[in-house]
Amino acid sequence: MLRTRYLLLAGLLSLTSVPAQAQMTGMNFPADPYTASSPLSRTHVPLAQRIANGAGPDYPAHPSVHNGSGPMNYVALFDGRADSAKFNLGVNLFFLHRGVLPPGGGIGEHFHNYCEEMFVILDGEAEYSIESRTSVLKGPAGAVARLGRSHAITNQSGKPVQWMNINVGLLPHFYDAWNLDDGRVGAPKDAIPQFIHMDLSKSLDKPVSNFEGGTGTVMYHRGLDPSTFYSTWSYVDHLLLPPGTSAGPNTKPDMAEVYYVMSGEGTATIGGETVQIHAGDAVPAALGESRAFAATAAPLEFMVIGIARDFNAKMAYMMTDESKRRTGPR
């Protein structure tokens, strides 16, 4: 029944316009989301202005998030409702947040019935709760809360944890949340997580030659595959480009991506325009927009977030040889 419900919603998954928004202090981004990505824009905006940086260390303070275990600090790299970069990806990415969980900080247990969300920790460890089952995950790692699954996170380690949050919706610009007012402090913990999670460790990477038309041999593994998600969210990948290697150029008419630079430096070429990129950058590649990346003096490490145009596009992708190969044996 759930599958039928979501397929019926597929026809609603087309972006609608949103009001212009003010810009975040210190970030040079257009206020109109439809000027933010060349293939879908009314006017061209330089690539450098479409890339958000979340390297920190100064993130705005938030005293409580979903009535969690304590305060935390974060910034919206992308948020359709806030003062942030406006990636016009052509898909239902709702927000991308970057920040830090201080000792004791966290996000309280809550539901989204029309959004899927994933907390990612880039280092350290944190206690994740999905459907009130709690386990400690060590970064770089993440756990996805699928539609209608309660979720929370708390940092009880005594050390700051670098954190990200990704949210993909079923409906354009529609966000829902239901708080349970539970910070999950002291919750019983399972030694083996009883929920879907990913590990972005380099130790899981395998060599791939000429990745998506690039040069040299890169290191890659799929962290989460399309079957993980109920929405049009399709995958989360780990990609490492050694110095002198590249990925692409490649154009994906039905798949938008955000490349978050976990470490290193290099170049991004989106729609034929090239800029330097560094750790903390979130690089958007919209539907139908050519994308290529190259590592220069240091290895260039990405978390890649892929979101399909609609449910039909996602299902078609799931049946491709590429998807089956990257997902690996069951």
Tab-separated table of C-alpha atoms in Angstrom:
chain	number	residue	atom	x	y	z
A	1	MET	CA	0.000	0.000	0.000
A	2	LEU	CA	2.857	2.390	0.777
A	3	ARG	CA	4.383	1.800	-2.648
A	4	THR	CA	1.055	2.580	-4.330
A	5	ARG	CA	0.711	5.746	-2.315
A	6	TYR	CA	4.119	7.020	-3.301
A	7	LEU	CA	3.696	6.180	-6.966
A	8	LEU	CA	0.461	8.147	-6.990
A	9	LEU	CA	2.408	11.113	-5.686
A	10	ALA	CA	4.960	10.857	-8.476
A	11	GLY	CA	2.992	13.146	-10.760
A	12	LEU	CA	3.298	15.936	-8.239
A	13	LEU	CA	7.084	15.934	-8.297
A	14	SER	CA	7.725	18.996	-10.464
A	15	LEU	CA	9.238	22.167	-9.051
A	16	THR	CA	7.147	25.245	-8.604
A	17	SER	CA	8.415	28.768	-8.186
A	18	VAL	CA	9.155	30.169	-4.749
A	19	PRO	CA	9.419	33.781	-3.593
A	20	ALA	CA	12.753	35.540	-3.804
A	21	GLN	CA	14.686	35.351	-0.546
A	22	ALA	CA	17.309	37.516	1.130
A	23	GLN	CA	20.944	36.436	0.951
A	24	MET	CA	22.921	35.023	3.854
A	25	THR	CA	25.569	37.361	5.216
A	26	GLY	CA	28.944	36.564	3.708
A	27	MET	CA	27.546	34.339	0.938
A	28	ASN	CA	27.178	35.662	-2.598
A	29	PHE	CA	24.185	33.843	-4.031
A	30	PRO	CA	21.249	34.938	-6.177
A	31	ALA	CA	17.953	35.429	-4.386
A	32	ASP	CA	15.912	33.837	-7.183
A	33	PRO	CA	16.272	30.032	-7.176
A	34	TYR	CA	15.528	29.903	-10.895
A	35	THR	CA	18.678	31.884	-11.706
A	36	ALA	CA	20.922	29.387	-9.966
A	37	SER	CA	21.658	26.650	-12.492
A	38	SER	CA	22.307	27.193	-16.181
A	39	PRO	CA	20.067	24.604	-17.916
A	40	LEU	CA	17.042	25.583	-15.834
A	41	SER	CA	17.690	29.284	-15.285
A	42	ARG	CA	16.248	32.479	-16.641
A	43	THR	CA	19.679	34.117	-16.631
A	44	HIS	CA	23.202	32.754	-16.303
A	45	VAL	CA	24.819	32.929	-12.877
A	46	PRO	CA	28.560	32.201	-12.525
A	47	LEU	CA	29.336	28.767	-11.115
A	48	ALA	CA	31.379	30.293	-8.290
A	49	GLN	CA	28.172	31.930	-7.031
A	50	ARG	CA	26.242	28.655	-7.093
A	51	ILE	CA	28.694	26.777	-4.862
A	52	ALA	CA	28.077	26.951	-1.112
A	53	ASN	CA	30.873	26.431	1.410
A	54	GLY	CA	30.279	24.868	4.808
A	55	ALA	CA	33.812	24.344	6.092
A	56	GLY	CA	33.154	26.520	9.136
A	57	PRO	CA	34.255	26.900	11.844
A	58	ASP	CA	31.780	29.660	12.681
A	59	TYR	CA	28.262	28.250	12.383
A	60	PRO	CA	25.149	29.995	13.723
A	61	ALA	CA	24.058	28.682	17.116
A	62	HIS	CA	20.705	26.942	17.582
A	63	PRO	CA	19.583	26.442	21.191
A	64	SER	CA	17.295	23.514	20.358
A	65	VAL	CA	16.487	21.447	17.274
A	66	HIS	CA	13.342	19.298	17.495
A	67	ASN	CA	13.691	19.523	21.306
A	68	GLY	CA	16.961	17.608	21.197
A	69	SER	CA	19.538	16.763	23.840
A	70	GLY	CA	21.301	20.117	23.653
A	71	PRO	CA	22.268	23.058	21.445
A	72	MET	CA	24.079	22.755	18.120
A	73	ASN	CA	25.557	24.991	15.459
A	74	TYR	CA	24.828	24.801	11.740
A	75	VAL	CA	24.323	26.709	8.497
A	76	ALA	CA	22.045	26.028	5.541
A	77	LEU	CA	24.154	25.352	2.460
A	78	PHE	CA	20.869	24.943	0.654
A	79	ASP	CA	17.391	25.486	2.043
A	80	GLY	CA	14.424	26.435	-0.081
A	81	ARG	CA	12.908	28.321	2.859
A	82	ALA	CA	15.988	30.210	4.071
A	83	ASP	CA	18.813	32.572	3.143
A	84	SER	CA	21.172	30.182	1.393
A	85	ALA	CA	22.503	29.045	-1.936
A	86	LYS	CA	19.757	28.389	-4.461
A	87	PHE	CA	20.620	25.208	-6.349
A	88	ASN	CA	18.059	24.948	-9.113
A	89	LEU	CA	18.654	21.214	-9.482
A	90	GLY	CA	15.238	20.481	-10.954
A	91	VAL	CA	14.522	17.918	-8.200
A	92	ASN	CA	13.088	17.883	-4.676
A	93	LEU	CA	16.190	18.439	-2.588
A	94	PHE	CA	14.655	20.262	0.364
A	95	PHE	CA	17.750	21.220	2.326
A	96	LEU	CA	21.419	20.557	2.904
A	97	HIS	CA	22.784	21.636	6.291
A	98	ARG	CA	26.364	21.643	7.613
A	99	GLY	CA	27.506	22.203	11.173
A	100	VAL	CA	28.828	20.743	14.390
A	101	LEU	CA	27.321	18.752	17.242
A	102	PRO	CA	29.059	19.944	20.426
A	103	PRO	CA	29.301	17.557	23.367
A	104	GLY	CA	25.765	17.004	24.595
A	105	GLY	CA	24.235	18.542	21.498
A	106	GLY	CA	21.706	16.799	19.328
A	107	ILE	CA	18.441	16.657	17.440
A	108	GLY	CA	15.355	15.305	19.174
A	109	GLU	CA	13.360	12.338	17.931
A	110	HIS	CA	10.835	13.359	15.277
A	111	PHE	CA	8.992	12.135	12.179
A	112	HIS	CA	8.732	13.330	8.579
A	113	ASN	CA	5.934	11.714	6.609
A	114	TYR	CA	6.664	13.489	3.320
A	115	CYS	CA	10.451	13.841	3.573
A	116	GLU	CA	13.434	11.533	3.855
A	117	GLU	CA	16.353	12.725	5.938
A	118	MET	CA	19.869	11.592	6.674
A	119	PHE	CA	22.249	12.712	9.412
A	120	VAL	CA	25.901	12.352	8.366
A	121	ILE	CA	28.850	12.575	10.744
A	122	LEU	CA	32.158	13.290	9.064
A	123	ASP	CA	34.300	12.393	12.074
A	124	GLY	CA	34.017	11.262	15.693
A	125	GLU	CA	30.993	9.301	16.871
A	126	ALA	CA	27.356	9.941	17.695
A	127	GLU	CA	24.313	8.030	18.912
A	128	TYR	CA	21.733	7.548	16.177
A	129	SER	CA	18.129	6.568	16.836
A	130	ILE	CA	15.863	5.299	14.064
A	131	GLU	CA	12.418	4.087	15.099
A	132	SER	CA	13.623	4.325	18.738
A	133	ARG	CA	16.425	1.801	18.162
A	134	THR	CA	19.753	3.409	19.082
A	135	SER	CA	23.339	2.604	18.106
A	136	VAL	CA	26.655	4.419	18.061
A	137	LEU	CA	28.037	5.153	14.592
A	138	LYS	CA	31.593	6.296	13.945
A	139	GLY	CA	32.286	8.733	11.121
A	140	PRO	CA	32.399	9.079	8.296
A	141	ALA	CA	28.974	7.476	8.406
A	142	GLY	CA	25.285	8.216	8.127
A	143	ALA	CA	21.830	6.759	8.667
A	144	VAL	CA	18.765	7.458	6.586
A	145	ALA	CA	15.305	7.947	8.054
A	146	ARG	CA	12.892	6.824	5.382
A	147	LEU	CA	9.382	8.240	5.073
A	148	GLY	CA	7.511	8.046	8.347
A	149	ARG	CA	10.476	6.721	10.391
A	150	SER	CA	11.272	8.563	13.616
A	151	HIS	CA	14.896	9.648	13.998
A	152	ALA	CA	17.235	11.496	16.346
A	153	ILE	CA	20.926	12.035	17.000
A	154	THR	CA	22.919	13.014	20.085
A	155	ASN	CA	26.607	13.522	20.747
A	156	GLN	CA	27.481	11.968	24.087
A	157	SER	CA	31.159	11.422	23.201
A	158	GLY	CA	32.593	14.497	24.911
A	159	LYS	CA	34.151	15.762	21.643
A	160	PRO	CA	32.680	17.975	18.899
A	161	VAL	CA	31.375	16.066	15.888
A	162	GLN	CA	31.297	17.458	12.348
A	163	TRP	CA	27.768	16.945	11.051
A	164	MET	CA	25.622	17.243	7.928
A	165	ASN	CA	21.920	16.820	7.240
A	166	ILE	CA	20.281	16.057	3.898
A	167	ASN	CA	16.538	16.200	3.292
A	168	VAL	CA	14.676	15.154	0.122
A	169	GLY	CA	10.921	15.669	-0.141
A	170	LEU	CA	8.031	14.010	-1.937
A	171	LEU	CA	6.320	17.306	-2.717
A	172	PRO	CA	7.990	20.486	-4.014
A	173	HIS	CA	8.886	22.858	-1.173
A	174	PHE	CA	6.708	20.966	1.317
A	175	TYR	CA	8.170	20.111	4.715
A	176	ASP	CA	6.493	18.330	7.605
A	177	ALA	CA	7.722	17.338	11.068
A	178	TRP	CA	6.222	15.815	14.221
A	179	ASN	CA	8.280	16.082	17.407
A	180	LEU	CA	8.331	13.437	20.125
A	181	ASP	CA	10.192	15.676	22.631
A	182	ASP	CA	12.788	12.980	23.314
A	183	GLY	CA	16.515	13.741	23.135
A	184	ARG	CA	17.321	10.004	23.449
A	185	VAL	CA	19.955	10.584	26.136
A	186	GLY	CA	20.638	7.331	27.941
A	187	ALA	CA	18.590	5.249	25.494
A	188	PRO	CA	19.459	1.524	25.398
A	189	LYS	CA	21.922	0.830	22.586
A	190	ASP	CA	22.148	-2.041	20.125
A	191	ALA	CA	25.686	-3.246	19.442
A	192	ILE	CA	24.637	-3.896	15.836
A	193	PRO	CA	22.534	-1.068	14.340
A	194	GLN	CA	18.973	-2.176	13.609
A	195	PHE	CA	18.515	0.433	10.887
A	196	ILE	CA	19.838	1.260	7.423
A	197	HIS	CA	23.176	3.050	7.629
A	198	MET	CA	26.210	3.741	5.478
A	199	ASP	CA	29.971	3.844	5.928
A	200	LEU	CA	31.930	6.329	3.811
A	201	SER	CA	35.338	5.045	4.903
A	202	LYS	CA	38.046	5.013	2.252
A	203	SER	CA	38.805	1.413	3.191
A	204	LEU	CA	35.623	0.364	1.353
A	205	ASP	CA	36.644	2.012	-1.922
A	206	LYS	CA	37.560	0.022	-4.999
A	207	PRO	CA	39.592	1.214	-7.999
A	208	VAL	CA	37.688	2.327	-11.086
A	209	SER	CA	39.410	3.348	-14.319
A	210	ASN	CA	38.139	6.258	-16.423
A	211	PHE	CA	35.282	6.991	-14.032
A	212	GLU	CA	32.341	8.463	-15.985
A	213	GLY	CA	34.679	9.293	-18.859
A	214	GLY	CA	37.496	10.709	-16.736
A	215	THR	CA	41.223	9.959	-16.727
A	216	GLY	CA	43.278	7.672	-14.514
A	217	THR	CA	42.107	5.382	-11.732
A	218	VAL	CA	39.888	6.721	-8.949
A	219	MET	CA	38.585	5.081	-5.779
A	220	TYR	CA	34.832	4.618	-5.358
A	221	HIS	CA	32.056	2.850	-3.515
A	222	ARG	CA	28.287	3.227	-3.256
A	223	GLY	CA	27.252	4.069	0.292
A	224	LEU	CA	23.476	3.789	-0.217
A	225	ASP	CA	21.699	2.458	-3.291
A	226	PRO	CA	18.305	3.375	-4.821
A	227	SER	CA	16.366	0.698	-2.942
A	228	THR	CA	17.277	2.431	0.319
A	229	PHE	CA	14.912	5.322	-0.333
A	230	TYR	CA	11.150	5.650	-0.807
A	231	SER	CA	11.469	9.098	-2.436
A	232	THR	CA	13.257	10.016	-5.677
A	233	TRP	CA	16.511	10.128	-3.694
A	234	SER	CA	18.610	7.549	-5.531
A	235	TYR	CA	22.064	7.125	-3.976
A	236	VAL	CA	24.886	8.394	-1.814
A	237	ASP	CA	28.398	7.615	-3.091
A	238	HIS	CA	31.953	8.015	-1.893
A	239	LEU	CA	34.455	9.136	-4.545
A	240	LEU	CA	38.172	9.799	-4.127
A	241	LEU	CA	40.241	11.307	-6.948
A	242	PRO	CA	44.015	10.915	-6.493
A	243	PRO	CA	46.130	13.840	-7.763
A	244	GLY	CA	46.212	13.946	-11.552
A	245	THR	CA	42.959	12.010	-12.032
A	246	SER	CA	39.528	13.189	-13.100
A	247	ALA	CA	35.870	12.170	-13.287
A	248	GLY	CA	33.680	13.075	-16.270
A	249	PRO	CA	32.622	15.039	-18.186
A	250	ASN	CA	29.252	13.339	-17.962
A	251	THR	CA	25.716	14.577	-18.506
A	252	LYS	CA	22.763	13.036	-16.659
A	253	PRO	CA	19.423	14.237	-18.056
A	254	ASP	CA	17.390	12.494	-15.347
A	255	MET	CA	19.725	12.651	-12.328
A	256	ALA	CA	20.767	15.753	-10.390
A	257	GLU	CA	23.719	15.558	-8.003
A	258	VAL	CA	25.403	17.509	-5.245
A	259	TYR	CA	29.130	16.857	-4.781
A	260	TYR	CA	30.163	17.703	-1.233
A	261	VAL	CA	33.955	18.029	-0.895
A	262	MET	CA	34.904	16.064	2.223
A	263	SER	CA	38.613	16.844	1.851
A	264	GLY	CA	41.219	18.018	-0.629
A	265	GLU	CA	41.128	20.464	-3.489
A	266	GLY	CA	40.797	20.517	-7.252
A	267	THR	CA	38.513	21.845	-9.965
A	268	ALA	CA	34.850	21.474	-10.858
A	269	THR	CA	33.606	21.999	-14.401
A	270	ILE	CA	29.833	22.385	-14.529
A	271	GLY	CA	28.152	23.267	-17.802
A	272	GLY	CA	31.568	24.038	-19.310
A	273	GLU	CA	32.542	26.537	-16.588
A	274	THR	CA	35.521	25.686	-14.349
A	275	VAL	CA	36.249	26.864	-10.799
A	276	GLN	CA	38.566	25.838	-7.975
A	277	ILE	CA	36.929	23.794	-5.201
A	278	HIS	CA	38.052	23.032	-1.649
A	279	ALA	CA	36.987	21.100	1.444
A	280	GLY	CA	33.515	22.140	2.573
A	281	ASP	CA	32.224	23.109	-0.874
A	282	ALA	CA	28.841	21.808	-2.040
A	283	VAL	CA	28.846	21.751	-5.841
A	284	PRO	CA	25.433	21.440	-7.548
A	285	ALA	CA	24.968	19.685	-10.899
A	286	ALA	CA	21.421	20.052	-12.213
A	287	LEU	CA	19.401	17.809	-14.490
A	288	GLY	CA	21.060	17.765	-17.902
A	289	GLU	CA	24.063	19.766	-16.750
A	290	SER	CA	27.499	18.466	-17.754
A	291	ARG	CA	29.784	17.768	-14.783
A	292	ALA	CA	33.491	16.991	-14.438
A	293	PHE	CA	35.994	17.086	-11.583
A	294	ALA	CA	39.783	16.917	-11.354
A	295	ALA	CA	42.199	16.587	-8.439
A	296	THR	CA	45.233	18.847	-8.516
A	297	ALA	CA	47.919	18.798	-5.814
A	298	ALA	CA	45.925	16.860	-3.188
A	299	PRO	CA	43.419	13.978	-3.290
A	300	LEU	CA	39.870	15.209	-3.836
A	301	GLU	CA	37.273	13.368	-1.733
A	302	PHE	CA	33.513	13.623	-2.320
A	303	MET	CA	30.231	12.530	-0.886
A	304	VAL	CA	27.910	12.438	-3.915
A	305	ILE	CA	24.146	12.821	-3.435
A	306	GLY	CA	22.024	11.693	-6.405
A	307	ILE	CA	18.332	12.583	-6.814
A	308	ALA	CA	16.229	11.500	-9.787
A	309	ARG	CA	13.939	13.725	-11.822
A	310	ASP	CA	10.876	11.671	-10.836
A	311	PHE	CA	9.859	8.136	-9.873
A	312	ASN	CA	9.885	6.869	-13.439
A	313	ALA	CA	13.439	8.113	-13.913
A	314	LYS	CA	14.522	6.504	-10.652
A	315	MET	CA	12.980	3.147	-11.531
A	316	ALA	CA	14.611	3.260	-14.971
A	317	TYR	CA	17.969	3.991	-13.361
A	318	MET	CA	17.581	1.118	-10.912
A	319	MET	CA	17.361	-1.306	-13.834
A	320	THR	CA	20.495	-0.045	-15.591
A	321	ASP	CA	23.707	-2.057	-15.660
A	322	GLU	CA	25.471	0.905	-14.035
A	323	SER	CA	23.171	0.901	-11.030
A	324	LYS	CA	23.386	-2.863	-10.608
A	325	ARG	CA	27.169	-2.800	-10.892
A	326	ARG	CA	27.595	0.023	-8.404
A	327	THR	CA	25.138	-1.475	-5.952
A	328	GLY	CA	26.976	-4.783	-6.038
A	329	PRO	CA	25.764	-8.297	-5.165
A	330	ARG	CA	22.874	-8.764	-2.760
